[in-house]
Coordinates of C-alpha atoms and ligand atoms in Angstrom, one line a residue:
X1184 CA 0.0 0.0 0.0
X1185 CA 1.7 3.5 -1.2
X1186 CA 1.6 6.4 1.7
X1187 CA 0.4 8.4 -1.6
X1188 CA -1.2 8.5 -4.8
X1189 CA -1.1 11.2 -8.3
X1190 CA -4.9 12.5 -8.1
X1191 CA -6.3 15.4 -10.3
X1192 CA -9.4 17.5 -10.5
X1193 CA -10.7 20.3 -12.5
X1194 CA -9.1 23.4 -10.2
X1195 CA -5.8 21.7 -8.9
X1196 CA -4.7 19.8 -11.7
X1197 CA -2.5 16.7 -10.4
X1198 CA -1.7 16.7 -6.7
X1199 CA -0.6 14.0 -4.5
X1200 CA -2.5 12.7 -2.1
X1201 CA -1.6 11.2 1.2
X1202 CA -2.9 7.5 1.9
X1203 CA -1.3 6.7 4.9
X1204 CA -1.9 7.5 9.0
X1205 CA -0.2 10.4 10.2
X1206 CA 1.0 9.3 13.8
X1207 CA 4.2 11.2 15.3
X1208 CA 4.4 13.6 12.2
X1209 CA 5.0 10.9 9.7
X1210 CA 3.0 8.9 7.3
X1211 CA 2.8 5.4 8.1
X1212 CA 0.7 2.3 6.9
X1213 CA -1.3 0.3 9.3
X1214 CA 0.1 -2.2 11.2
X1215 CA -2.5 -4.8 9.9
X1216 CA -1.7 -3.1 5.9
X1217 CA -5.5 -2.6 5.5
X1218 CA -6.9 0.0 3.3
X1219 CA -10.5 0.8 2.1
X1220 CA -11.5 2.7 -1.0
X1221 CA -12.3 6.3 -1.2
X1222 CA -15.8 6.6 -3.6
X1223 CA -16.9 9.9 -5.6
X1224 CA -20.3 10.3 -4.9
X1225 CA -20.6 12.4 -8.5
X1226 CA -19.6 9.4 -10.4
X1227 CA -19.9 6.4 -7.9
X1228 CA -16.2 5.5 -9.0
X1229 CA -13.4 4.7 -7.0
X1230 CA -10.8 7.6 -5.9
X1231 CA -8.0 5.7 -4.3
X1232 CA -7.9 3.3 -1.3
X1233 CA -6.4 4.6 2.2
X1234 CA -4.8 3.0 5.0
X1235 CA -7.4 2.2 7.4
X1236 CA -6.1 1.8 11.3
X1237 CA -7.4 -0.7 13.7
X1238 CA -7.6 -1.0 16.9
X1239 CA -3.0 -1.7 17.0
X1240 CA -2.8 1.7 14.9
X1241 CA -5.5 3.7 17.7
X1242 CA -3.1 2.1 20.1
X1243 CA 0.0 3.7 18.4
X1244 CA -1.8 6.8 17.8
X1245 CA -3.0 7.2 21.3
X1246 CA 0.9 6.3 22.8
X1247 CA 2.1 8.8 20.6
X1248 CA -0.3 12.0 21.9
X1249 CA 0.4 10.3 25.7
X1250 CA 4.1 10.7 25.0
X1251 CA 3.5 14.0 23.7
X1252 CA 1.3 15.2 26.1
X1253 CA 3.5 14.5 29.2
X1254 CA 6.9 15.1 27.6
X1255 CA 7.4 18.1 24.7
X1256 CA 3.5 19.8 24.7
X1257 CA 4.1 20.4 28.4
X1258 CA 6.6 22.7 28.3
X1259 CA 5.3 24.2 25.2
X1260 CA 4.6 27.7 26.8
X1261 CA 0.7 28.6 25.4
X1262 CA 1.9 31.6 23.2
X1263 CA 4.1 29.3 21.7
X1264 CA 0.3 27.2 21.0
X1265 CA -1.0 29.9 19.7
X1266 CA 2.1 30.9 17.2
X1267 CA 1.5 27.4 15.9
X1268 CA -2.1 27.3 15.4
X1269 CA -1.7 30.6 13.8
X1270 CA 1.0 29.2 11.3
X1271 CA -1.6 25.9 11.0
X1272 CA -4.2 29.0 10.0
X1273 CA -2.1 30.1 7.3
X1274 CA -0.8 27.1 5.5
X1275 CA -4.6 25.9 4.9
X1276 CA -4.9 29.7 3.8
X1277 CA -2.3 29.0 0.9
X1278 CA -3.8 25.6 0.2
X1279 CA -7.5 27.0 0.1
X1280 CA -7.7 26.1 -3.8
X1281 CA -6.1 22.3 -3.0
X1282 CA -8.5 21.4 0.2
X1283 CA -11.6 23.0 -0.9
X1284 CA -11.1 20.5 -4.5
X1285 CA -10.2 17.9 -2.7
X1286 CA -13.4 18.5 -0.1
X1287 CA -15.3 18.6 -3.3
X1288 CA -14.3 15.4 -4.9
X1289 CA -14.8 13.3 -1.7
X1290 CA -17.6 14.9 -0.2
X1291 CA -19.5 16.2 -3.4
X1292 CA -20.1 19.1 -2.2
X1293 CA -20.0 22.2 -4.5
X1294 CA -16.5 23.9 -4.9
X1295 CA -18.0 27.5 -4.2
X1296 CA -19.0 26.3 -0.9
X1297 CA -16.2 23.8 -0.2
X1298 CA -14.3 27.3 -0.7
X1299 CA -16.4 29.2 2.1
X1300 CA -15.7 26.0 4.4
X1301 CA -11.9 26.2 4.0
X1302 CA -12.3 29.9 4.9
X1303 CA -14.1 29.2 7.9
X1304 CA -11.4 26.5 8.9
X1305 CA -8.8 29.6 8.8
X1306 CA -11.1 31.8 10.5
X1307 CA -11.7 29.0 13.3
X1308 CA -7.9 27.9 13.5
X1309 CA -7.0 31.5 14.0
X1310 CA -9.8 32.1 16.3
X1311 CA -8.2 29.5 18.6
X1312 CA -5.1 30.8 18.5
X1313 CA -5.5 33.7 19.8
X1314 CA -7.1 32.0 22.8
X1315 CA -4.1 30.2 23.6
X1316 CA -2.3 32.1 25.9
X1317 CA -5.7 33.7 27.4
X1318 CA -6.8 30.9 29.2
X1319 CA -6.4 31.6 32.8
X1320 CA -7.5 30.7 36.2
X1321 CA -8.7 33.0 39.5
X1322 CA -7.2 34.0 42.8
X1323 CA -10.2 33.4 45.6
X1324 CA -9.8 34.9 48.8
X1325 CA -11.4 32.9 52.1
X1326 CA -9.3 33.9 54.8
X1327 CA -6.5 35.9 56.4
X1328 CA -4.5 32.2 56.6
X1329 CA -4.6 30.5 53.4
X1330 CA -4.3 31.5 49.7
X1331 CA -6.0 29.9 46.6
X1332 CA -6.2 29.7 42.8
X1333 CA -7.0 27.8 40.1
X1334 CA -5.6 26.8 36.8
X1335 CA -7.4 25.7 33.7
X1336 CA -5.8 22.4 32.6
X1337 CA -5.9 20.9 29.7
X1338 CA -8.0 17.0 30.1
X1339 CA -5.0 15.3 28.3
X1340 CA -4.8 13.1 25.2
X1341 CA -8.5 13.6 23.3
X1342 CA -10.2 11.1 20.9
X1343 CA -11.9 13.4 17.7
X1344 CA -14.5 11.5 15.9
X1345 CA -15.7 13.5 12.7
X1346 CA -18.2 13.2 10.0
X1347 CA -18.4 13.8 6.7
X1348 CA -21.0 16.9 6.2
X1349 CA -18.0 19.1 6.5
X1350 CA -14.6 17.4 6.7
X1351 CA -12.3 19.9 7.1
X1352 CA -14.6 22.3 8.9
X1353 CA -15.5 20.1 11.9
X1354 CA -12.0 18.8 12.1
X1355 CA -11.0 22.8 12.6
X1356 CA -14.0 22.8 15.2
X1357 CA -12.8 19.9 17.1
X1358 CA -8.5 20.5 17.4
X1359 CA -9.0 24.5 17.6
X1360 CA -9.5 24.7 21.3
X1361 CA -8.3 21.0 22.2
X1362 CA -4.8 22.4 21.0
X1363 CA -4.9 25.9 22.0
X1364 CA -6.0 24.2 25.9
X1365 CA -3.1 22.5 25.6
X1366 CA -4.3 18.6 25.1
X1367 CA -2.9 16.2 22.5
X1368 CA -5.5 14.6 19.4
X1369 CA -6.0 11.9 18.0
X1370 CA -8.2 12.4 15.5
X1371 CA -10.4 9.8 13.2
X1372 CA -12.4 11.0 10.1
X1373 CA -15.3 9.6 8.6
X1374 CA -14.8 6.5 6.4
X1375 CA -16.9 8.5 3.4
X1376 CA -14.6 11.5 3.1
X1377 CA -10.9 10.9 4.5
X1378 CA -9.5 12.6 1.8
X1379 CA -9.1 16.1 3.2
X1380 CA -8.3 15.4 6.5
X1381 CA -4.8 13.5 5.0
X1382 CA -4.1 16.9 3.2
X1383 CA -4.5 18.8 5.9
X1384 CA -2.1 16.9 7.9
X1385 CA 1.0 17.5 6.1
X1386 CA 0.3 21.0 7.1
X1387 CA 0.9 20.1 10.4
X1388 CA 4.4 19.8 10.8
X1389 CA 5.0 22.1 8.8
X1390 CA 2.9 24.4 11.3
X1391 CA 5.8 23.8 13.5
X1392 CA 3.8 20.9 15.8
X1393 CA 5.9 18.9 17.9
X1394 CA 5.7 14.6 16.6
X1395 CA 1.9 13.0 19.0
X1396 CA 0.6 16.5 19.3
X1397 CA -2.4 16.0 16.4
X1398 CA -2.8 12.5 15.1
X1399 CA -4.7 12.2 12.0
X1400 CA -6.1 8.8 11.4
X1401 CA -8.5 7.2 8.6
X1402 CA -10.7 4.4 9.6
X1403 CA -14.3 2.7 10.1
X1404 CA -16.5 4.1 12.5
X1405 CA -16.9 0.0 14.6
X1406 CA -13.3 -0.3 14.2
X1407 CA -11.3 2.6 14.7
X1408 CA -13.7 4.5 16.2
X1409 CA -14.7 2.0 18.6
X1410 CA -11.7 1.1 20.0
X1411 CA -10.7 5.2 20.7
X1412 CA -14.2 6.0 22.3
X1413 CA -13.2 2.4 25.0
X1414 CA -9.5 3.4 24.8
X1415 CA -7.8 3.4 28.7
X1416 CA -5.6 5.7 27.5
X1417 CA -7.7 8.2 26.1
X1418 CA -9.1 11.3 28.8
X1419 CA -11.6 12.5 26.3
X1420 CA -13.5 12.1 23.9
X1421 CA -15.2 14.5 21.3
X1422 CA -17.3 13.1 18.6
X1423 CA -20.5 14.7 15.6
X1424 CA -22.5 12.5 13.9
X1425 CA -25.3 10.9 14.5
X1426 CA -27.3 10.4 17.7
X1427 CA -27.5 6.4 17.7
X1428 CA -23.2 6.5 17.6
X1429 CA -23.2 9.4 20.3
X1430 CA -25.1 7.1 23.0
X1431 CA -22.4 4.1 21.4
X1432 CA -19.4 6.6 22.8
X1433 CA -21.5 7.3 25.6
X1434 CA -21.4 3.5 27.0
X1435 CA -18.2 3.0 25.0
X1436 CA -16.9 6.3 28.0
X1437 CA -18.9 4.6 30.7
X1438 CA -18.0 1.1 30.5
X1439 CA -13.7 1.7 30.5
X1440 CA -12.2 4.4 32.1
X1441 CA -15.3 7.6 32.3
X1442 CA -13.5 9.7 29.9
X1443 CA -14.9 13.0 29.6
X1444 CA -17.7 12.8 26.3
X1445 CA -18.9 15.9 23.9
X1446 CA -21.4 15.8 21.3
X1447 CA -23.2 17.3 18.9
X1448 CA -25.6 15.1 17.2
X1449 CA -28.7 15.2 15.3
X1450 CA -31.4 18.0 14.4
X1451 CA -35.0 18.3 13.0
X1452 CA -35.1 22.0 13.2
X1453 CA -38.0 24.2 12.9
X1454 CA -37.9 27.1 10.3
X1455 CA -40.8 29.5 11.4
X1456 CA -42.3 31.6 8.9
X1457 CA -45.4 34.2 10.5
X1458 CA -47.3 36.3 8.2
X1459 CA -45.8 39.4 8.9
X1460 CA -42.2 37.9 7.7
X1461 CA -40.7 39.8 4.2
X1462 CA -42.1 36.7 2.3
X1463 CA -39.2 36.9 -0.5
X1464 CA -36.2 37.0 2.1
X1465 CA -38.0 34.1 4.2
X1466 CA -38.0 32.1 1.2
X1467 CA -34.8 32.6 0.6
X1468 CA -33.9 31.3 3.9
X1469 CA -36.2 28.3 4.1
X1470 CA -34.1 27.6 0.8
X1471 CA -30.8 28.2 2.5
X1472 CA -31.5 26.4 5.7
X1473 CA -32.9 23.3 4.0
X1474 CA -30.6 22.6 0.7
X1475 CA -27.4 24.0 1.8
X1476 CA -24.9 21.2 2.2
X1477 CA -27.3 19.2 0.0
X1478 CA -29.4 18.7 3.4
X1479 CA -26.7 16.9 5.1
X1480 CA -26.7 19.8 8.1
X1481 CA -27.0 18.7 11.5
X1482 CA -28.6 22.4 12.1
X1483 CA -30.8 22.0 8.9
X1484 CA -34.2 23.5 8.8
X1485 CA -35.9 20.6 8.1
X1486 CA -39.5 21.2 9.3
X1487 CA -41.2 24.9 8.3
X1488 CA -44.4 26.0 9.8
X1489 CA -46.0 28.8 8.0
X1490 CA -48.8 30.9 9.4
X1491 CA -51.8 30.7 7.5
X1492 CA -52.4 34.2 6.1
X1493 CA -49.7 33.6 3.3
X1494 CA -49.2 29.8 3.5
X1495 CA -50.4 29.4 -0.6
X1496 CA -48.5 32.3 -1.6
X1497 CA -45.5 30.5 0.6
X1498 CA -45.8 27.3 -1.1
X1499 CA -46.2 28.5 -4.7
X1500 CA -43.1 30.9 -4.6
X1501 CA -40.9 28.7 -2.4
X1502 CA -41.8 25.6 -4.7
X1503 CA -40.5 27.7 -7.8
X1504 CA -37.3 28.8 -6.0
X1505 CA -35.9 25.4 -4.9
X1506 CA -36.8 24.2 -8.1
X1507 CA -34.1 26.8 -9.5
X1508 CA -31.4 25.3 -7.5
X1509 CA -28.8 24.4 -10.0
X1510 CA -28.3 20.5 -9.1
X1511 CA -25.0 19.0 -10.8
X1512 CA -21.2 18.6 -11.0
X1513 CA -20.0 20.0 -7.6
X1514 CA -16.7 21.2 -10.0
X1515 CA -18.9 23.8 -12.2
X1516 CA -18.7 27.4 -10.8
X1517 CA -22.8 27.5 -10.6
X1518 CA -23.4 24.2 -9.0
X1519 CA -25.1 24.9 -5.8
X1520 CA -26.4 21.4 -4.7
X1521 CA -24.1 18.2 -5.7
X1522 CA -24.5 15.1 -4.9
X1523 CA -25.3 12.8 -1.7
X1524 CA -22.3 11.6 0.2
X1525 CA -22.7 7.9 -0.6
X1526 CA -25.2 5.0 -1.8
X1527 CA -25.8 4.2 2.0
X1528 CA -27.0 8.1 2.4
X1529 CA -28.7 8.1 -0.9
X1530 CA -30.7 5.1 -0.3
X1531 CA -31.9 6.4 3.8
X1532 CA -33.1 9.5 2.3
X1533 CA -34.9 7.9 -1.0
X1534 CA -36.5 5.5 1.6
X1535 CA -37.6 8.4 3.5
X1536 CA -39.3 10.1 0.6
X1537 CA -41.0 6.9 0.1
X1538 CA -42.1 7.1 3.2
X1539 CA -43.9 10.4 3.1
X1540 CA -45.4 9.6 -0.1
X1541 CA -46.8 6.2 1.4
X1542 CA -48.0 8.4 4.9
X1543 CA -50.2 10.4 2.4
X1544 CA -48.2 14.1 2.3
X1545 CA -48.0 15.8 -0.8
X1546 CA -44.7 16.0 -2.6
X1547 CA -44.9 20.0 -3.9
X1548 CA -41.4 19.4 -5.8
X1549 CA -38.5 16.7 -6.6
X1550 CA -39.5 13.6 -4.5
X1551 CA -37.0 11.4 -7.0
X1552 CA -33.3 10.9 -8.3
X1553 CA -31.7 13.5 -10.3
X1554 CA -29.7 12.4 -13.3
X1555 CA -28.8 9.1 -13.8
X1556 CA -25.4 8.8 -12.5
X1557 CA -23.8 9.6 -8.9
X1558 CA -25.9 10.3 -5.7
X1559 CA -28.4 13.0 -6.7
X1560 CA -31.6 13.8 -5.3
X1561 CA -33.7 16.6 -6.4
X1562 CA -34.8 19.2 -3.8
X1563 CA -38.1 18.1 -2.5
X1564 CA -41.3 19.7 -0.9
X1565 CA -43.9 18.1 1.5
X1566 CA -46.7 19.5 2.2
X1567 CA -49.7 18.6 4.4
X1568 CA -47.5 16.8 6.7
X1569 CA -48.8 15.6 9.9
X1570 CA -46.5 15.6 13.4
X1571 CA -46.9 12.0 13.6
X1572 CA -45.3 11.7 10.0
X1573 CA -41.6 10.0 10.4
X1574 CA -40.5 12.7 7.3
X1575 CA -41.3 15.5 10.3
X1576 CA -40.1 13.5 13.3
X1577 CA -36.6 11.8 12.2
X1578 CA -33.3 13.8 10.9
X1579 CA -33.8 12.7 7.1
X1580 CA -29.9 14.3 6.2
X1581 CA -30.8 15.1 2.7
X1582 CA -32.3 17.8 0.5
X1583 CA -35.9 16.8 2.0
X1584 CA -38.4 19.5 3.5
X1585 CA -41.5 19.5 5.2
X1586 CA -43.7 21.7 5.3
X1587 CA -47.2 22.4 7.5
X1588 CA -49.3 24.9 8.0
X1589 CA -50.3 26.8 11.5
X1590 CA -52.7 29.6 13.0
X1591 CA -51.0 31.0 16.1
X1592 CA -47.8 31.7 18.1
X1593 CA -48.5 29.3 21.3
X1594 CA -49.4 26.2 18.8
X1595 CA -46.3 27.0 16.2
X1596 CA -44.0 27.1 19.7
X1597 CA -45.6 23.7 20.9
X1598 CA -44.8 22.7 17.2
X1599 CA -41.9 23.5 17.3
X1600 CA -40.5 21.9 20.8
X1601 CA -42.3 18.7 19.5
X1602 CA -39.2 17.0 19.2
X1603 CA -36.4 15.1 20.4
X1604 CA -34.1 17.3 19.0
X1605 CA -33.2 20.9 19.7
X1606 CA -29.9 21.8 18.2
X1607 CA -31.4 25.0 16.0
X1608 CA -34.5 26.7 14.9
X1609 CA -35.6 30.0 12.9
X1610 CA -38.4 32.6 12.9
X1611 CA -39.0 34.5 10.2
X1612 CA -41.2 38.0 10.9
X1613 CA -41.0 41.9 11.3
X1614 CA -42.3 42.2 14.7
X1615 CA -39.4 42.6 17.2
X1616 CA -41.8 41.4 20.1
X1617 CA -42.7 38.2 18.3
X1618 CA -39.4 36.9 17.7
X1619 CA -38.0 37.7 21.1
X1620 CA -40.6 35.8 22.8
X1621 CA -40.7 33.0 20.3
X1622 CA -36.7 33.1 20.3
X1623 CA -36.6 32.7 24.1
X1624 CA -39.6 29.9 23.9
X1625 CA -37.8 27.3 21.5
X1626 CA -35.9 25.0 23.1
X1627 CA -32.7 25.0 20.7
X1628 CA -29.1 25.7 21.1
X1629 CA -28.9 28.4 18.3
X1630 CA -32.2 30.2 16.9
X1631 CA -31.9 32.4 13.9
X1632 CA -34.2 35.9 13.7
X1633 CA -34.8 36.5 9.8
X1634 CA -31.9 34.3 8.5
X1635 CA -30.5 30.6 8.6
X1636 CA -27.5 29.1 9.0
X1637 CA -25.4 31.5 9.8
X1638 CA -22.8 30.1 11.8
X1639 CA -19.5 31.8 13.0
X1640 CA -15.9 30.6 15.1
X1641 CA -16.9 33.3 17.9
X1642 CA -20.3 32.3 18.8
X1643 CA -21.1 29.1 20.5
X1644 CA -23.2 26.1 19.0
X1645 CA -24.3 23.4 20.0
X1646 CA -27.6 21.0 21.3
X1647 CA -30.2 21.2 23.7
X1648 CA -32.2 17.5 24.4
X1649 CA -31.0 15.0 22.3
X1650 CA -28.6 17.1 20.2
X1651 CA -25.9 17.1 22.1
X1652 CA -23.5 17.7 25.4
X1653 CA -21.2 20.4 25.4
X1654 CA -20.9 23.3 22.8
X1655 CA -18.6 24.0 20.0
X1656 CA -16.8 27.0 18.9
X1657 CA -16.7 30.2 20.5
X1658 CA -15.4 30.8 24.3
X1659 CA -17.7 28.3 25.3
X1660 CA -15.9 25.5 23.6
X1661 CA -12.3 26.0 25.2
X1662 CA -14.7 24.3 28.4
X1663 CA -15.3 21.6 26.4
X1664 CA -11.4 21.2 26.9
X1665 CA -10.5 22.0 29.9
X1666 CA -10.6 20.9 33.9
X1667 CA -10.1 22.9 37.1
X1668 CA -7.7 22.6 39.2
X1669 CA -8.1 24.2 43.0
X1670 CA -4.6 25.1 44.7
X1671 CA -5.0 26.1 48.4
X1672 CA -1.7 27.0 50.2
X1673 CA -1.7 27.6 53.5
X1674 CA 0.1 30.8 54.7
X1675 CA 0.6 30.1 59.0
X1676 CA -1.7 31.1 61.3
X1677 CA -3.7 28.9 64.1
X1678 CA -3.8 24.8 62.6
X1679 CA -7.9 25.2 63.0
Ligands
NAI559 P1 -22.2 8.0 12.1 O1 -22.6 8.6 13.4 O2 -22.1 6.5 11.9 O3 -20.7 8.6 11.6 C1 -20.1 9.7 12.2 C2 -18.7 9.3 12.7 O4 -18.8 8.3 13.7 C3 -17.8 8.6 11.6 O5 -16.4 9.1 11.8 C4 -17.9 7.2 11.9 O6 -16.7 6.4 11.5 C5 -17.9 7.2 13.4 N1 -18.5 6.0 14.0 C6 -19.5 5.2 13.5 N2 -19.8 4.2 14.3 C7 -19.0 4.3 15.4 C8 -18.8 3.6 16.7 N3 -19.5 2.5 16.9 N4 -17.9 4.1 17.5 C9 -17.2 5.2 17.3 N5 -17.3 5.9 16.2 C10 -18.2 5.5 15.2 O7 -23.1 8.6 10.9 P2 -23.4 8.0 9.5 O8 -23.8 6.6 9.6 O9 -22.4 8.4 8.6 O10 -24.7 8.9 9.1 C11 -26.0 8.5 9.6 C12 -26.8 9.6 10.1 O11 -26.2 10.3 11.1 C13 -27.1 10.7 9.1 O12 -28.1 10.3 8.2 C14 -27.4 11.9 9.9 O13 -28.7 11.8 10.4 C15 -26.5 11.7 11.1 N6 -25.3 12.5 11.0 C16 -25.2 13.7 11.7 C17 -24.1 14.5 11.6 C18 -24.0 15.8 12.3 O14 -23.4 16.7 11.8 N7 -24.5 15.9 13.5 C19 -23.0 14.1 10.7 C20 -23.1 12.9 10.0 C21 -24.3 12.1 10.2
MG560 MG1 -16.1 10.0 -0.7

């Protein structure tokens, strides 16, 4: 198995592409010389094959951040952290045009918007880097005889278990503030898109990282995956993806050694649209929240509830603008949906369609395959959905909306908490009253006023109820990362 490969696409040209584990700053094959293929999901056809690590690579991996952790990262002084991520920040700034076509041939997603992810990684890395030397602990005064402070410490060597909505981006989420606290990674991408993630990783020595600081491994979810969330050697783990694999880590944390656990899971978020709203920017943003990312958003907007006074006018102007979405080759400049990740994705979310059609709601637009080759699904509509429907209680991950109708604010609010979920939600309308109070009724980690999806490195995100534990990005997340430590000296005085 070659720890590369000669690849090309459309923007790059030919580029080589890493196929090996990154452990201790070097490329290495697994010890076991596995490898699985790497699909295009705009032409079904094989990429490459990648080293895949088992449970004797996770072992390697995770000695190598242990090593690192108590030896070289401890003495790295945290400005020093932060000169590194900041160098990290600007080597995937040079390599925008390389990561964002490489995120596009794994992933499918469109290159405009594999673009705007790459920016956000550099935003994010950059972010957390400036937070390095910032993090600091408190002086507490109790009494004339003793003195006390704390320190924020970093938890120690962290498991990262990604997905593959956003490769790169939620790989920048996950080691920003693990790094810039001062723990050690070892990091496992999805199986579907590993592609990026071995890019991204020659960056890192480059970046100046010390050998075990940030790990970069590919592998299968059971396999690799499974053996970091039950690792002894692991203090924490971080993990996004879905909520069935989060309550896996969960028990996986439990049953060895109660590692610390983070995650951000599923969604089925409401997208509120009152009768006062601008009708033409709230379709835009039903649009946005829904198809972006071809669906596959844990934060989609995935169940709208529009107020009855302009529900037909909704559905005839919002059924005309999805059906405008250009749909194709995620390597063309006007693409704005490509294809579904994989077969296995593609086949959940066909099944789900089917499953709406057979519960009797109407499909409005798309409700079938796109093209004839690679993972396309055309952006669909239901309508007259019920709330016992499965297509308006179950994360469906794909271009798939639906839609009901509703008469006031207290039912649209019950509507809208009527789920397990509650990572994100919207409401669309003029009335500054109305969205405050329906803002501060929905039970949702982020809600958007008048917009969708408009996520950023300073402010936090992250789930309420079933959609998580923990929060992502902002100051919020550099918690997520660190533990307290209470020093109490004691300065003379009378023994008690
Ligand atoms: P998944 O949860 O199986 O995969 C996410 C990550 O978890 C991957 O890196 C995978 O290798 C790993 N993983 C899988 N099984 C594991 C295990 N037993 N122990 C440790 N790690 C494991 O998600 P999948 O199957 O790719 O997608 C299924 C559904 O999950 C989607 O339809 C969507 O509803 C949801 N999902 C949510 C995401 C989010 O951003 N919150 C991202 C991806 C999927
Ligand atoms: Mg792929």
């Amino acid at each position: 198995m070659p720890l590369s490969v000669q690849l090309k696409t459309p923007i790059t040209g030919e580029f080589t592409q890493p196929t090996g584990l990154w452990i201790n700053n070097e490329w290495v094959e697994g010890v076991d010389k596995k490898s699985f293929e790497v699909i295009n999901p705009t032409t079904e056809e094989v990429i490459c094959s990648v080293s895949e690590a088992t449970e004797k690579d996770v072992d390697l991996a995770v000695a190598a951040a242990r090593k690192a952790f108590n030896g070289v990262w401890r003495t790295t002084t945290p400005q020093q952290r932060g000169i590194y991520l900041l160098k990290l920040a600007e080597l995937a700034e040079k390599n925008l045009d390389l990561l964002a076509a490489v995120e596009s041939l794994d992933n499918g997603k469109s290159i405009t918007m594999a673009r705007g992810d790459v920016g956000a990684v550099v935003g994010c890395l950059r972010y957390y880097g400036g937070w390095a030397d910032k993090i600091e602990g408190k002086t507490i005064d109790i009494n004339h005889e003793t003195f006390h402070y704390t320190r924020q410490e970093p938890i120690g060597v962290c498991g990262q278990i990604i997905p593959w909505n956003f490769p790169l981006l939620m790989l920048a989420w996950k080691i920003g503030p693990a790094l810039a606290t001062g723990n050690t990674i070892v990091l496992k991408t999805a199986e579907q898109t590993p592609l990026s993630g071995l890019v991204f990783a020659n960056l890192v020595k480059e970046a100046g990282f010390p050998p075990g600081v940030l790990n970069i491994i590919s592998g299968i979810g059971k396999i690799a995956g499974a053996a970091l969330s039950a690792h002894l050697d692991v203090d924490k783990i971080a993990f996004t993806g879905s909520t069935v694999v989060g309550r896996a880590i969960m028990k996986a944390a439990a049953s060895s050694n109660l590692k610390k656990v983070t995650l951000e899971l599923g969604g089925k978020s409401p997208n509120i649209v009152f009768n006062d709203a601008d009708i033409e920017q709230a379709i835009s943003w039903v649009n946005f929240g829904i198809y972006y990312n071809h669906g596959q958003c844990c934060c989609a907007g995935s169940r709208v509830y529009v107020q009855e006074g302009i529900y037909d006018k909704f559905i005839a102007a919002f059924k005309a603008r999805a059906e405008q979405n250009a749909v194709g080759d995620p390597f063309d400049e006007n693409t704005f949906q490509g294809p579904q990740v994989s077969q296995l994705q593609y086949d959940r979310i066909m099944g789900y369609i089917e499953e709406g059609k057979k519960d009797g709601a109407t499909v409005e637009a798309g409700g079938e395959r796109h093209g004839d080759k690679g993972y396309f699904i055309k952006p669909t509509i239901f309508t007259n959905v019920t709330p016992d429907m499965k297509i308006m209680r179950e994360e469906i991950f794909g271009p798939v909306v639906a839609v009901a109708k509703f008469k006031t604010e207290e039912e649209v609010v019950a509507l809208g908490n009527d789920s397990a979920y509650g990572l994100a939600a919207a409401v669309h309308t003029k009335d500054l009253n109305t969205a405050i109070r329906v803002s501060n009724d929905l039970r949702a980690g982020t809600v958007w006023v008048n917009s969708y999806n408009l996520l950023h490195h300073q402010l936090p995100f992250g789930g309420y109820k079933e959609s998580g534990i923990g929060r992502e990005l902002g100051e919020a997340a550099l918690a997520n990362y660190t533990q307290n430590k209470s020093v109490s000296i004691r300065l003379g005085g009378p023994l008690f």
